[in-house]
PDB file of C-alpha atoms and ligand atoms in Angstrom:
ATOM      1  CA  MET A 497      31.909 -24.966  74.637  1.00 75.00           C
ATOM      2  CA  LYS A 498      34.024 -25.295  77.737  1.00 84.00           C
ATOM      3  CA  MET A 499      31.254 -25.403  80.581  1.00 89.00           C
ATOM      4  CA  ASN A 500      31.373 -25.202  84.797  1.00 94.00           C
ATOM      5  CA  VAL A 501      28.667 -25.876  86.858  1.00 97.00           C
ATOM      6  CA  ILE A 502      29.014 -24.167  90.255  1.00 97.00           C
ATOM      7  CA  SER A 503      26.500 -25.270  93.187  1.00 98.00           C
ATOM      8  CA  TYR A 504      25.746 -24.477  96.471  1.00 98.00           C
ATOM      9  CA  SER A 505      23.042 -26.662  98.451  1.00 98.00           C
ATOM     10  CA  LEU A 506      21.858 -26.740 101.894  1.00 98.00           C
ATOM     11  CA  THR A 507      20.432 -29.559 102.212  1.00 97.00           C
ATOM     12  CA  GLY A 508      20.938 -31.592  99.450  1.00 98.00           C
ATOM     13  CA  ASN A 509      18.598 -31.283  96.688  1.00 98.00           C
ATOM     14  CA  ASN A 510      20.684 -28.872  94.475  1.00 98.00           C
ATOM     15  CA  ASP A 511      23.783 -31.000  95.172  1.00 98.00           C
ATOM     16  CA  ARG A 512      22.197 -34.201  93.688  1.00 98.00           C
ATOM     17  CA  LEU A 513      20.991 -31.740  90.781  1.00 98.00           C
ATOM     18  CA  ALA A 514      24.436 -30.516  89.747  1.00 98.00           C
ATOM     19  CA  HIS A 515      25.912 -33.348  90.551  1.00 98.00           C
ATOM     20  CA  SER A 516      24.077 -35.530  87.701  1.00 98.00           C
ATOM     21  CA  LEU A 517      23.723 -32.295  85.282  1.00 97.00           C
ATOM     22  CA  ALA A 518      27.733 -31.815  85.243  1.00 96.00           C
ATOM     23  CA  GLU A 519      27.857 -35.453  84.506  1.00 96.00           C
ATOM     24  CA  LEU A 520      25.267 -35.386  81.581  1.00 95.00           C
ATOM     25  CA  LEU A 521      27.080 -32.119  80.113  1.00 93.00           C
ATOM     26  CA  GLY A 522      30.349 -33.458  81.042  1.00 92.00           C
ATOM     27  CA  ALA A 523      31.345 -30.056  82.891  1.00 93.00           C
ATOM     28  CA  GLU A 524      33.947 -29.213  85.544  1.00 94.00           C
ATOM     29  CA  HIS A 525      31.968 -29.083  88.650  1.00 96.00           C
ATOM     30  CA  VAL A 526      32.813 -26.540  91.660  1.00 97.00           C
ATOM     31  CA  ARG A 527      30.977 -26.826  94.822  1.00 98.00           C
ATOM     32  CA  ILE A 528      30.335 -23.911  97.067  1.00 98.00           C
ATOM     33  CA  THR A 529      30.404 -24.164 100.787  1.00 98.00           C
ATOM     34  CA  GLU A 530      30.161 -21.689 103.724  1.00 98.00           C
ATOM     35  CA  LEU A 531      32.459 -20.805 106.348  1.00 97.00           C
ATOM     36  CA  LYS A 532      30.338 -20.277 109.103  1.00 97.00           C
ATOM     37  CA  GLU A 533      27.078 -22.293 109.822  1.00 97.00           C
ATOM     38  CA  ARG A 534      23.785 -21.449 108.045  1.00 98.00           C
ATOM     39  CA  THR A 535      20.787 -20.370 110.485  1.00 97.00           C
ATOM     40  CA  ILE A 536      17.381 -19.382 109.622  1.00 95.00           C
ATOM     41  CA  LYS A 537      18.194 -16.438 111.500  1.00 97.00           C
ATOM     42  CA  ARG A 538      21.476 -15.551 108.905  1.00 97.00           C
ATOM     43  CA  THR A 539      19.451 -16.331 105.732  1.00 97.00           C
ATOM     44  CA  ALA A 540      16.817 -13.804 106.754  1.00 96.00           C
ATOM     45  CA  PHE A 541      19.556 -11.330 107.435  1.00 97.00           C
ATOM     46  CA  ASP A 542      21.514 -12.072 104.190  1.00 97.00           C
ATOM     47  CA  MET A 543      18.102 -11.784 102.165  1.00 94.00           C
ATOM     48  CA  LEU A 544      16.854  -8.050 103.516  1.00 93.00           C
ATOM     49  CA  PHE A 545      20.117  -6.965 103.777  1.00 96.00           C
ATOM     50  CA  ASN A 546      21.984  -8.112 100.812  1.00 97.00           C
ATOM     51  CA  ARG A 547      24.665  -9.791 103.048  1.00 97.00           C
ATOM     52  CA  ASN A 548      27.373 -11.487 101.367  1.00 97.00           C
ATOM     53  CA  PRO A 549      28.544 -14.884 103.317  1.00 98.00           C
ATOM     54  CA  GLU A 550      31.908 -16.179 103.727  1.00 98.00           C
ATOM     55  CA  VAL A 551      32.393 -18.862 101.014  1.00 98.00           C
ATOM     56  CA  GLU A 552      35.220 -21.313  99.680  1.00 97.00           C
ATOM     57  CA  TYR A 553      34.992 -23.301  96.185  1.00 97.00           C
ATOM     58  CA  HIS A 554      35.724 -26.786  96.025  1.00 97.00           C
ATOM     59  CA  GLY A 555      37.000 -27.559  92.379  1.00 94.00           C
ATOM     60  CA  ASN A 556      38.592 -25.190  89.307  1.00 88.00           C
ATOM     61  CA  MET A 557      37.479 -21.737  89.385  1.00 83.00           C
ATOM     62  CA  GLU A 558      39.723 -20.706  86.849  1.00 79.00           C
ATOM     63  CA  ARG A 559      37.909 -18.036  84.485  1.00 73.00           C
ATOM     64  CA  HIS A 560      37.061 -18.935  80.736  1.00 75.00           C
ATOM     65  CA  ASN A 561      34.595 -17.733  78.257  1.00 76.00           C
ATOM     66  CA  GLY A 562      32.210 -20.511  78.300  1.00 87.00           C
ATOM     67  CA  ALA A 563      29.132 -21.099  79.562  1.00 92.00           C
ATOM     68  CA  VAL A 564      28.590 -21.052  83.710  1.00 95.00           C
ATOM     69  CA  ILE A 565      25.611 -23.022  85.019  1.00 97.00           C
ATOM     70  CA  PHE A 566      24.953 -22.163  88.492  1.00 98.00           C
ATOM     71  CA  VAL A 567      22.711 -24.590  90.278  1.00 98.00           C
ATOM     72  CA  GLY A 568      20.935 -23.903  93.823  1.00 98.00           C
ATOM     73  CA  PRO A 569      18.328 -23.075  96.031  1.00 98.00           C
ATOM     74  CA  VAL A 570      16.068 -20.128  95.842  1.00 98.00           C
ATOM     75  CA  TRP A 571      15.368 -18.443  99.160  1.00 97.00           C
ATOM     76  CA  MET A 572      12.835 -15.908  99.759  1.00 96.00           C
ATOM     77  CA  GLY A 573      12.339 -15.591  96.340  1.00 97.00           C
ATOM     78  CA  GLY A 574      16.319 -14.892  95.169  1.00 97.00           C
ATOM     79  CA  VAL A 575      19.059 -16.481  94.414  1.00 98.00           C
ATOM     80  CA  ALA A 576      20.619 -18.305  97.800  1.00 98.00           C
ATOM     81  CA  SER A 577      23.114 -15.606  99.591  1.00 98.00           C
ATOM     82  CA  PRO A 578      25.945 -17.926  99.002  1.00 98.00           C
ATOM     83  CA  PHE A 579      26.341 -17.637  95.456  1.00 98.00           C
ATOM     84  CA  ARG A 580      27.010 -13.779  96.019  1.00 98.00           C
ATOM     85  CA  ASP A 581      30.909 -13.914  96.321  1.00 97.00           C
ATOM     86  CA  CYS A 582      31.038 -15.721  92.812  1.00 95.00           C
ATOM     87  CA  PHE A 583      28.765 -13.861  91.098  1.00 96.00           C
ATOM     88  CA  LYS A 584      31.267 -10.913  91.690  1.00 94.00           C
ATOM     89  CA  LYS A 585      34.085 -12.915  90.843  1.00 92.00           C
ATOM     90  CA  LEU A 586      32.192 -13.562  87.557  1.00 92.00           C
ATOM     91  CA  ARG A 587      31.158 -10.329  86.652  1.00 89.00           C
ATOM     92  CA  LYS A 588      31.288  -8.619  83.099  1.00 77.00           C
ATOM     93  CA  PRO A 589      33.628  -9.847  80.949  1.00 78.00           C
ATOM     94  CA  GLY A 590      32.348 -13.448  80.471  1.00 83.00           C
ATOM     95  CA  GLY A 591      30.292 -15.920  78.108  1.00 87.00           C
ATOM     96  CA  PRO A 592      27.163 -16.869  78.761  1.00 93.00           C
ATOM     97  CA  TYR A 593      25.103 -18.234  81.782  1.00 95.00           C
ATOM     98  CA  ALA A 594      22.217 -19.871  83.285  1.00 97.00           C
ATOM     99  CA  PHE A 595      20.724 -20.491  86.497  1.00 98.00           C
ATOM    100  CA  VAL A 596      18.931 -23.718  87.195  1.00 98.00           C
ATOM    101  CA  SER A 597      17.232 -24.395  90.482  1.00 98.00           C
ATOM    102  CA  ILE A 598      14.919 -27.253  92.289  1.00 98.00           C
ATOM    103  CA  SER A 599      13.199 -25.116  94.505  1.00 98.00           C
ATOM    104  CA  GLY A 600      10.183 -25.222  96.936  1.00 98.00           C
ATOM    105  CA  GLY A 601       7.764 -24.117  94.517  1.00 98.00           C
ATOM    106  CA  ALA A 602       4.745 -23.850  97.044  1.00 96.00           C
ATOM    107  CA  ASP A 603       4.024 -20.304  96.435  1.00 96.00           C
ATOM    108  CA  GLY A 604       4.534 -20.498  92.856  1.00 95.00           C
ATOM    109  CA  PRO A 605       7.055 -19.739  90.495  1.00 95.00           C
ATOM    110  CA  ASN A 606       9.923 -17.487  91.413  1.00 98.00           C
ATOM    111  CA  PRO A 607       9.600 -14.432  89.214  1.00 98.00           C
ATOM    112  CA  LYS A 608      12.300 -12.175  90.148  1.00 98.00           C
ATOM    113  CA  LEU A 609      15.456 -14.610  89.833  1.00 98.00           C
ATOM    114  CA  ALA A 610      16.492 -12.866  85.753  1.00 98.00           C
ATOM    115  CA  GLY A 611      16.088  -9.597  87.375  1.00 98.00           C
ATOM    116  CA  GLU A 612      18.389 -10.532  90.352  1.00 98.00           C
ATOM    117  CA  LEU A 613      20.935 -12.210  88.496  1.00 98.00           C
ATOM    118  CA  LYS A 614      20.999  -9.728  85.803  1.00 97.00           C
ATOM    119  CA  LYS A 615      21.768  -6.958  88.385  1.00 97.00           C
ATOM    120  CA  ARG A 616      24.683  -8.818  90.364  1.00 97.00           C
ATOM    121  CA  LEU A 617      26.152 -10.135  86.946  1.00 96.00           C
ATOM    122  CA  ARG A 618      25.372  -7.177  85.189  1.00 94.00           C
ATOM    123  CA  ARG A 619      24.529  -9.166  82.085  1.00 94.00           C
ATOM    124  CA  GLU A 620      21.155 -11.108  81.042  1.00 94.00           C
ATOM    125  CA  PRO A 621      21.305 -14.865  82.051  1.00 96.00           C
ATOM    126  CA  ALA A 622      20.736 -17.240  79.059  1.00 95.00           C
ATOM    127  CA  ALA A 623      18.309 -18.824  80.537  1.00 96.00           C
ATOM    128  CA  VAL A 624      16.451 -19.356  83.986  1.00 97.00           C
ATOM    129  CA  VAL A 625      15.244 -22.938  84.756  1.00 97.00           C
ATOM    130  CA  ASP A 626      13.406 -23.250  87.848  1.00 98.00           C
ATOM    131  CA  MET A 627      11.956 -26.562  88.576  1.00 98.00           C
ATOM    132  CA  HIS A 628       9.655 -27.290  91.836  1.00 98.00           C
ATOM    133  CA  ILE A 629       9.777 -29.536  94.254  1.00 98.00           C
ATOM    134  CA  VAL A 630       5.660 -29.295  94.486  1.00 98.00           C
ATOM    135  CA  ASP A 631       5.653 -30.726  91.164  1.00 97.00           C
ATOM    136  CA  LEU A 632       7.312 -34.069  92.398  1.00 97.00           C
ATOM    137  CA  LEU A 633       4.497 -34.068  95.395  1.00 97.00           C
ATOM    138  CA  PRO A 634       0.856 -35.812  95.035  1.00 97.00           C
ATOM    139  CA  ALA A 635      -1.345 -32.494  94.353  1.00 95.00           C
ATOM    140  CA  GLU A 636      -3.646 -33.057  96.781  1.00 96.00           C
ATOM    141  CA  PRO A 637      -3.754 -32.317  99.685  1.00 95.00           C
ATOM    142  CA  LYS A 638      -1.874 -28.983  98.438  1.00 95.00           C
ATOM    143  CA  PRO A 639       1.856 -29.464  99.782  1.00 97.00           C
ATOM    144  CA  THR A 640       2.294 -26.745 102.430  1.00 97.00           C
ATOM    145  CA  ARG A 641       6.076 -25.125 102.320  1.00 96.00           C
ATOM    146  CA  ASP A 642       6.589 -27.026 105.061  1.00 96.00           C
ATOM    147  CA  ASP A 643       6.351 -30.268 102.995  1.00 97.00           C
ATOM    148  CA  THR A 644       8.246 -28.487 100.218  1.00 97.00           C
ATOM    149  CA  GLY A 645      10.744 -27.387 102.790  1.00 95.00           C
ATOM    150  CA  ASN A 646      11.528 -31.040 104.067  1.00 96.00           C
ATOM    151  CA  TYR A 647      11.032 -32.720 101.012  1.00 98.00           C
ATOM    152  CA  GLN A 648      14.475 -34.745 100.014  1.00 98.00           C
ATOM    153  CA  ILE A 649      14.578 -35.518  96.379  1.00 98.00           C
ATOM    154  CA  THR A 650      16.542 -38.920  95.473  1.00 97.00           C
ATOM    155  CA  GLU A 651      19.144 -39.664  93.490  1.00 97.00           C
ATOM    156  CA  GLU A 652      16.935 -40.540  90.568  1.00 98.00           C
ATOM    157  CA  GLU A 653      14.567 -37.522  90.844  1.00 98.00           C
ATOM    158  CA  GLY A 654      18.225 -35.662  90.333  1.00 98.00           C
ATOM    159  CA  ARG A 655      18.726 -37.254  87.240  1.00 98.00           C
ATOM    160  CA  ALA A 656      15.468 -36.659  86.308  1.00 98.00           C
ATOM    161  CA  LEU A 657      15.847 -33.083  86.455  1.00 98.00           C
ATOM    162  CA  ALA A 658      19.098 -32.854  85.125  1.00 98.00           C
ATOM    163  CA  LYS A 659      17.781 -34.343  82.139  1.00 97.00           C
ATOM    164  CA  ARG A 660      15.175 -32.091  82.295  1.00 96.00           C
ATOM    165  CA  ALA A 661      17.582 -29.040  82.833  1.00 97.00           C
ATOM    166  CA  ALA A 662      20.326 -30.256  80.446  1.00 95.00           C
ATOM    167  CA  ALA A 663      17.299 -30.301  77.751  1.00 93.00           C
ATOM    168  CA  SER A 664      16.218 -26.853  78.297  1.00 91.00           C
ATOM    169  CA  LEU A 665      19.712 -25.651  78.344  1.00 91.00           C
ATOM    170  CA  GLY A 666      20.564 -27.317  75.349  1.00 82.00           C
ATOM    171  CA  GLU A 667      19.096 -24.939  72.953  1.00 72.00           C
ATOM    172  CA  ILE A 668      20.390 -21.820  74.464  1.00 74.00           C
ATOM    173  CA  LEU A 669      23.731 -22.821  75.857  1.00 75.00           C
ATOM    174  CA  GLN A 670      24.653 -25.112  72.651  1.00 66.00           C
ATOM    175  CA  VAL A 671      25.149 -28.050  75.253  1.00 58.00           C
ATOM    176  CA  GLY A 672      24.312 -31.215  75.929  1.00 54.00           C
ATOM    177  CA  PRO A 673      20.361 -33.015  74.146  1.00 50.00           C
ATOM    178  CA  THR A 674      18.610 -29.908  72.446  1.00 44.00           C
ATOM    179  CA  ALA A 675      14.978 -29.527  73.071  1.00 38.00           C
ATOM    180  CA  GLY A 676      14.340 -25.763  74.728  1.00 41.00           C
ATOM    181  CA  GLU A 677      10.903 -24.770  74.606  1.00 48.00           C
ATOM    182  CA  GLY A 678      10.944 -21.825  77.058  1.00 56.00           C
ATOM    183  CA  GLN A 679       9.494 -18.598  77.094  1.00 63.00           C
ATOM    184  CA  SER A 680      11.193 -15.847  76.355  1.00 64.00           C
ATOM    185  CA  GLU A 681      11.045 -13.219  78.685  1.00 68.00           C
ATOM    186  CA  GLY A 682      13.162  -9.766  78.349  1.00 61.00           C
ATOM    187  CA  GLY A 683      15.933 -11.383  76.333  1.00 58.00           C
ATOM    188  CA  HIS A 684      16.153 -14.690  78.495  1.00 67.00           C
ATOM    189  CA  HIS A 685      14.602 -17.863  78.509  1.00 65.00           C
ATOM    190  CA  VAL A 686      12.327 -19.126  81.576  1.00 67.00           C
ATOM    191  CA  PHE A 687      11.934 -22.779  82.162  1.00 63.00           C
ATOM    192  CA  ARG A 688       9.427 -23.955  84.565  1.00 64.00           C
TER     193      ARG A 688
HETATM  194  C1  LIG B 446      14.965 -19.812 104.174  1.00 51.46           C
HETATM  195  C2  LIG B 446      14.287 -20.632 102.963  1.00 51.46           C
HETATM  196  C3  LIG B 446      13.753 -19.833 102.019  1.00 51.46           C
HETATM  197  C4  LIG B 446      13.141 -20.598 101.100  1.00 51.46           C
HETATM  198  N1  LIG B 446      12.378 -19.671  99.968  1.00 51.46           N
HETATM  199  C5  LIG B 446      11.643 -19.901  98.832  1.00 51.46           C
HETATM  200  C6  LIG B 446      11.099 -19.383  97.663  1.00 51.46           C
HETATM  201  O1  LIG B 446      11.301 -18.231  97.873  1.00 51.46           O
HETATM  202  N2  LIG B 446      10.878 -19.793  96.636  1.00 51.46           N
HETATM  203  C7  LIG B 446      11.031 -21.401  96.257  1.00 51.46           C
HETATM  204  O2  LIG B 446      10.110 -22.152  95.866  1.00 51.46           O
HETATM  205  N3  LIG B 446      11.192 -22.106  97.502  1.00 51.46           N
HETATM  206  C8  LIG B 446      11.626 -21.548  98.583  1.00 51.46           C
HETATM  207  N4  LIG B 446      12.694 -22.197  99.535  1.00 51.46           N
HETATM  208  C9  LIG B 446      12.611 -24.005  99.418  1.00 51.46           C
HETATM  209  C10 LIG B 446      13.942 -24.620  98.950  1.00 51.46           C
HETATM  210  O3  LIG B 446      14.463 -23.749  97.502  1.00 51.46           O
HETATM  211  C11 LIG B 446      13.937 -25.823  98.484  1.00 51.46           C
HETATM  212  O4  LIG B 446      13.917 -26.492  99.882  1.00 51.46           O
HETATM  213  C12 LIG B 446      15.208 -26.549  97.918  1.00 51.46           C
HETATM  214  O5  LIG B 446      15.010 -27.393  97.109  1.00 51.46           O
HETATM  215  C13 LIG B 446      16.719 -26.776  98.920  1.00 51.46           C
HETATM  216  O6  LIG B 446      17.774 -26.928  98.301  1.00 51.46           O
HETATM  217  P1  LIG B 446      18.809 -27.717  98.611  1.00 51.46           P
HETATM  218  O7  LIG B 446      18.331 -28.840  99.201  1.00 51.46           O
HETATM  219  O8  LIG B 446      19.976 -27.907  97.676  1.00 51.46           O
HETATM  220  O9  LIG B 446      19.406 -26.588 100.091  1.00 51.46           O
HETATM  221  C14 LIG B 446      12.878 -21.995 100.567  1.00 51.46           C
HETATM  222  C15 LIG B 446      14.029 -22.603 102.001  1.00 51.46           C
HETATM  223  C16 LIG B 446      14.452 -21.908 103.078  1.00 51.46           C
HETATM  224  C17 LIG B 446      15.172 -22.576 103.810  1.00 51.46           C
END
Protein backbone atom coordinates (compact mmCIF):
# COMPACT_ATOMS: atom_id res chain seq x y z
CA MET A 1 0.00 0.00 0.00
CA LYS A 2 1.27 3.50 -0.84
CA MET A 3 1.94 5.36 2.37
CA ASN A 4 2.78 8.83 3.65
CA VAL A 5 4.07 9.77 7.06
CA ILE A 6 3.14 13.42 7.65
CA SER A 7 4.77 14.90 10.74
CA TYR A 8 5.02 18.06 12.75
CA SER A 9 7.26 18.57 15.78
CA LEU A 10 8.02 21.60 17.91
CA THR A 11 10.83 20.30 20.12
CA GLY A 12 12.07 17.37 18.04
CA ASN A 13 10.53 14.32 19.73
CA ASN A 14 7.93 13.53 17.10
CA ASP A 15 10.43 14.33 14.35
CA ARG A 16 12.70 11.58 15.64
CA LEU A 17 9.78 9.16 15.90
CA ALA A 18 8.42 10.08 12.44
CA HIS A 19 11.81 9.74 10.77
CA SER A 20 12.31 6.22 12.16
CA LEU A 21 8.71 5.19 11.45
CA ALA A 22 8.88 6.34 7.81
CA GLU A 23 12.14 4.45 7.38
CA LEU A 24 10.71 1.31 8.98
CA LEU A 25 7.57 1.38 6.82
CA GLY A 26 9.30 2.53 3.63
CA ALA A 27 6.91 5.50 3.55
CA GLU A 28 7.26 8.91 1.94
CA HIS A 29 7.95 11.42 4.74
CA VAL A 30 6.41 14.89 4.55
CA ARG A 31 7.37 17.39 7.27
CA ILE A 32 5.19 20.33 8.27
CA THR A 33 6.83 23.53 9.49
CA GLU A 34 5.26 26.83 10.48
CA LEU A 35 5.70 30.24 8.93
CA LYS A 36 5.42 32.12 12.24
CA GLU A 37 7.32 31.58 15.45
CA ARG A 38 5.49 29.25 17.84
CA THR A 39 4.93 30.70 21.30
CA ILE A 40 2.97 29.38 24.30
CA LYS A 41 0.51 32.26 23.83
CA ARG A 42 -0.12 31.32 20.19
CA THR A 43 -0.56 27.68 21.18
CA ALA A 44 -3.16 28.57 23.82
CA PHE A 45 -5.03 30.83 21.35
CA ASP A 46 -4.94 28.19 18.59
CA MET A 47 -6.34 25.54 20.89
CA LEU A 48 -8.97 27.76 22.56
CA PHE A 49 -10.19 29.56 19.43
CA ASN A 50 -9.72 26.77 16.89
CA ARG A 51 -7.22 28.78 14.85
CA ASN A 52 -5.56 27.37 11.78
CA PRO A 53 -1.86 28.40 11.65
CA GLU A 54 -0.04 28.92 8.34
CA VAL A 55 2.29 26.07 7.48
CA GLU A 56 4.47 24.78 4.69
CA TYR A 57 5.17 21.25 3.56
CA HIS A 58 8.55 19.65 2.91
CA GLY A 59 8.12 16.54 0.78
CA ASN A 60 5.58 15.17 -1.66
CA MET A 61 1.98 15.93 -0.58
CA GLU A 62 0.48 14.37 -3.71
CA ARG A 63 -2.89 12.75 -2.89
CA HIS A 64 -3.31 8.99 -3.15
CA ASN A 65 -5.65 6.33 -1.81
CA GLY A 66 -3.02 4.67 0.37
CA ALA A 67 -2.57 5.14 4.10
CA VAL A 68 -1.56 8.37 5.79
CA ILE A 69 0.12 8.27 9.18
CA PHE A 70 0.21 11.58 11.02
CA VAL A 71 2.92 11.88 13.67
CA GLY A 72 2.96 14.83 16.05
CA PRO A 73 2.53 16.19 19.57
CA VAL A 74 -0.57 16.47 21.70
CA TRP A 75 -1.27 19.99 22.97
CA MET A 76 -3.88 20.64 25.66
CA GLY A 77 -5.48 17.25 25.02
CA GLY A 78 -5.78 17.82 21.26
CA VAL A 79 -3.80 17.28 18.08
CA ALA A 80 -1.20 20.07 17.63
CA SER A 81 -2.76 22.92 15.61
CA PRO A 82 -0.20 22.93 12.71
CA PHE A 83 -1.93 19.77 11.39
CA ARG A 84 -5.20 21.60 10.77
CA ASP A 85 -4.32 22.87 7.30
CA CYS A 86 -3.38 19.43 6.10
CA PHE A 87 -6.44 17.80 7.74
CA LYS A 88 -8.55 20.16 5.63
CA LYS A 89 -6.60 19.25 2.50
CA LEU A 90 -7.00 15.51 3.15
CA ARG A 91 -10.70 15.44 4.02
CA LYS A 92 -12.97 12.86 2.44
CA PRO A 93 -12.63 10.98 0.17
CA GLY A 94 -9.34 9.34 1.07
CA GLY A 95 -7.65 6.18 2.25
CA PRO A 96 -7.20 5.02 5.84
CA TYR A 97 -5.24 7.16 8.27
CA ALA A 98 -3.78 6.91 11.75
CA PHE A 99 -2.39 9.33 14.32
CA VAL A 100 0.80 8.46 16.20
CA SER A 101 2.28 10.57 18.98
CA ILE A 102 4.95 10.66 21.64
CA SER A 103 3.18 12.98 24.07
CA GLY A 104 3.88 13.90 27.69
CA GLY A 105 1.31 11.74 29.48
CA ALA A 106 1.96 13.34 32.89
CA ASP A 107 -1.81 13.74 33.40
CA GLY A 108 -2.70 10.33 31.92
CA PRO A 109 -3.83 9.39 28.40
CA ASN A 110 -5.39 11.83 25.92
CA PRO A 111 -8.87 10.39 25.29
CA LYS A 112 -10.19 13.14 22.98
CA LEU A 113 -7.79 12.55 20.08
CA ALA A 114 -9.92 10.11 18.06
CA GLY A 115 -13.03 12.32 18.34
CA GLU A 116 -11.13 15.40 17.19
CA LEU A 117 -9.58 13.54 14.25
CA LYS A 118 -12.95 12.23 13.14
CA LYS A 119 -14.42 15.74 13.27
CA ARG A 120 -11.57 17.33 11.33
CA LEU A 121 -11.04 14.63 8.68
CA ARG A 122 -14.73 13.65 8.44
CA ARG A 123 -13.91 9.98 8.91
CA GLU A 124 -12.77 7.67 11.71
CA PRO A 125 -9.05 7.13 12.25
CA ALA A 126 -8.06 3.50 11.70
CA ALA A 127 -5.82 3.79 14.77
CA VAL A 128 -4.57 6.23 17.40
CA VAL A 129 -1.20 5.37 18.95
CA ASP A 130 -0.65 7.70 21.93
CA MET A 131 2.69 6.86 23.57
CA HIS A 132 3.94 8.74 26.63
CA ILE A 133 7.22 10.24 27.81
CA VAL A 134 6.12 9.51 31.37
CA ASP A 135 6.63 5.80 30.59
CA LEU A 136 10.27 6.48 29.66
CA LEU A 137 11.02 8.13 33.02
CA PRO A 138 11.47 6.57 36.48
CA ALA A 139 8.06 6.14 38.21
CA GLU A 140 9.31 7.77 41.43
CA PRO A 141 9.25 10.64 42.11
CA LYS A 142 6.11 10.93 39.96
CA PRO A 143 7.07 12.92 36.82
CA THR A 144 5.48 16.35 36.51
CA ARG A 145 4.31 18.17 33.34
CA ASP A 146 7.61 20.08 33.40
CA ASP A 147 9.58 16.83 33.55
CA THR A 148 7.77 15.38 30.53
CA GLY A 149 7.60 18.72 28.67
CA ASN A 150 11.36 19.22 28.86
CA TYR A 151 12.28 15.66 27.94
CA GLN A 152 14.01 15.09 24.61
CA ILE A 153 13.86 11.52 23.40
CA THR A 154 17.09 10.01 22.10
CA GLU A 155 17.44 8.61 18.59
CA GLU A 156 17.43 5.14 20.12
CA GLU A 157 14.18 5.85 21.98
CA GLY A 158 12.78 7.24 18.70
CA ARG A 159 13.61 3.98 16.95
CA ALA A 160 12.10 1.88 19.78
CA LEU A 161 8.90 3.95 19.77
CA ALA A 162 8.71 3.68 15.97
CA LYS A 163 8.91 -0.12 16.25
CA ARG A 164 6.11 -0.08 18.82
CA ALA A 165 3.98 2.14 16.61
CA ALA A 166 4.68 0.06 13.49
CA ALA A 167 3.68 -3.10 15.35
CA SER A 168 0.43 -1.49 16.47
CA LEU A 169 -0.32 -0.22 12.96
CA GLY A 170 0.64 -3.47 11.24
CA GLU A 171 -2.62 -5.32 11.66
CA ILE A 172 -4.82 -2.31 11.13
CA LEU A 173 -3.25 -0.74 8.04
CA GLN A 174 -1.61 -3.89 6.68
CA VAL A 175 1.80 -2.24 6.93
CA GLY A 176 5.11 -3.18 8.56
CA PRO A 177 5.50 -5.96 11.16
CA THR A 178 2.17 -7.34 12.42
CA ALA A 179 1.30 -7.30 16.11
CA GLY A 180 -1.43 -4.80 17.14
CA GLU A 181 -3.34 -5.68 20.25
CA GLY A 182 -5.10 -2.37 20.83
CA GLN A 183 -8.60 -1.95 22.20
CA SER A 184 -11.41 -1.22 19.83
CA GLU A 185 -13.15 2.02 20.80
CA GLY A 186 -16.03 3.10 18.58
CA GLY A 187 -14.71 1.79 15.26
CA HIS A 188 -11.03 2.71 15.67
CA HIS A 189 -8.18 1.12 17.57
CA VAL A 190 -6.52 2.88 20.47
CA PHE A 191 -3.00 1.86 21.50
CA ARG A 192 -1.30 3.28 24.55
C1 LIG B 1 1.57 23.78 25.14
C2 LIG B 1 1.76 22.30 25.37
C3 LIG B 1 0.66 21.53 25.76
C4 LIG B 1 0.82 20.14 25.96
N1 LIG B 1 -0.28 19.40 26.30
C5 LIG B 1 -0.16 18.05 26.45
C6 LIG B 1 -1.31 17.25 26.72
O1 LIG B 1 -2.44 17.72 26.84
N2 LIG B 1 -1.12 15.91 26.88
C7 LIG B 1 0.11 15.33 26.77
O2 LIG B 1 0.20 14.11 26.92
N3 LIG B 1 1.23 16.06 26.48
C8 LIG B 1 1.12 17.41 26.32
N4 LIG B 1 2.22 18.17 26.02
C9 LIG B 1 3.55 17.50 25.90
C10 LIG B 1 3.99 17.23 24.45
O3 LIG B 1 3.01 16.50 23.75
C11 LIG B 1 5.30 16.46 24.47
O4 LIG B 1 6.29 17.22 25.13
C12 LIG B 1 5.78 16.08 23.06
O5 LIG B 1 6.75 15.04 23.16
C13 LIG B 1 6.39 17.23 22.30
O6 LIG B 1 6.59 16.81 20.99
P1 LIG B 1 7.59 17.53 19.98
O7 LIG B 1 8.98 17.47 20.61
O8 LIG B 1 7.50 16.69 18.75
O9 LIG B 1 7.13 18.93 19.79
C14 LIG B 1 2.11 19.53 25.80
C15 LIG B 1 3.19 20.34 25.41
C16 LIG B 1 3.03 21.70 25.19
C17 LIG B 1 4.22 22.53 24.75
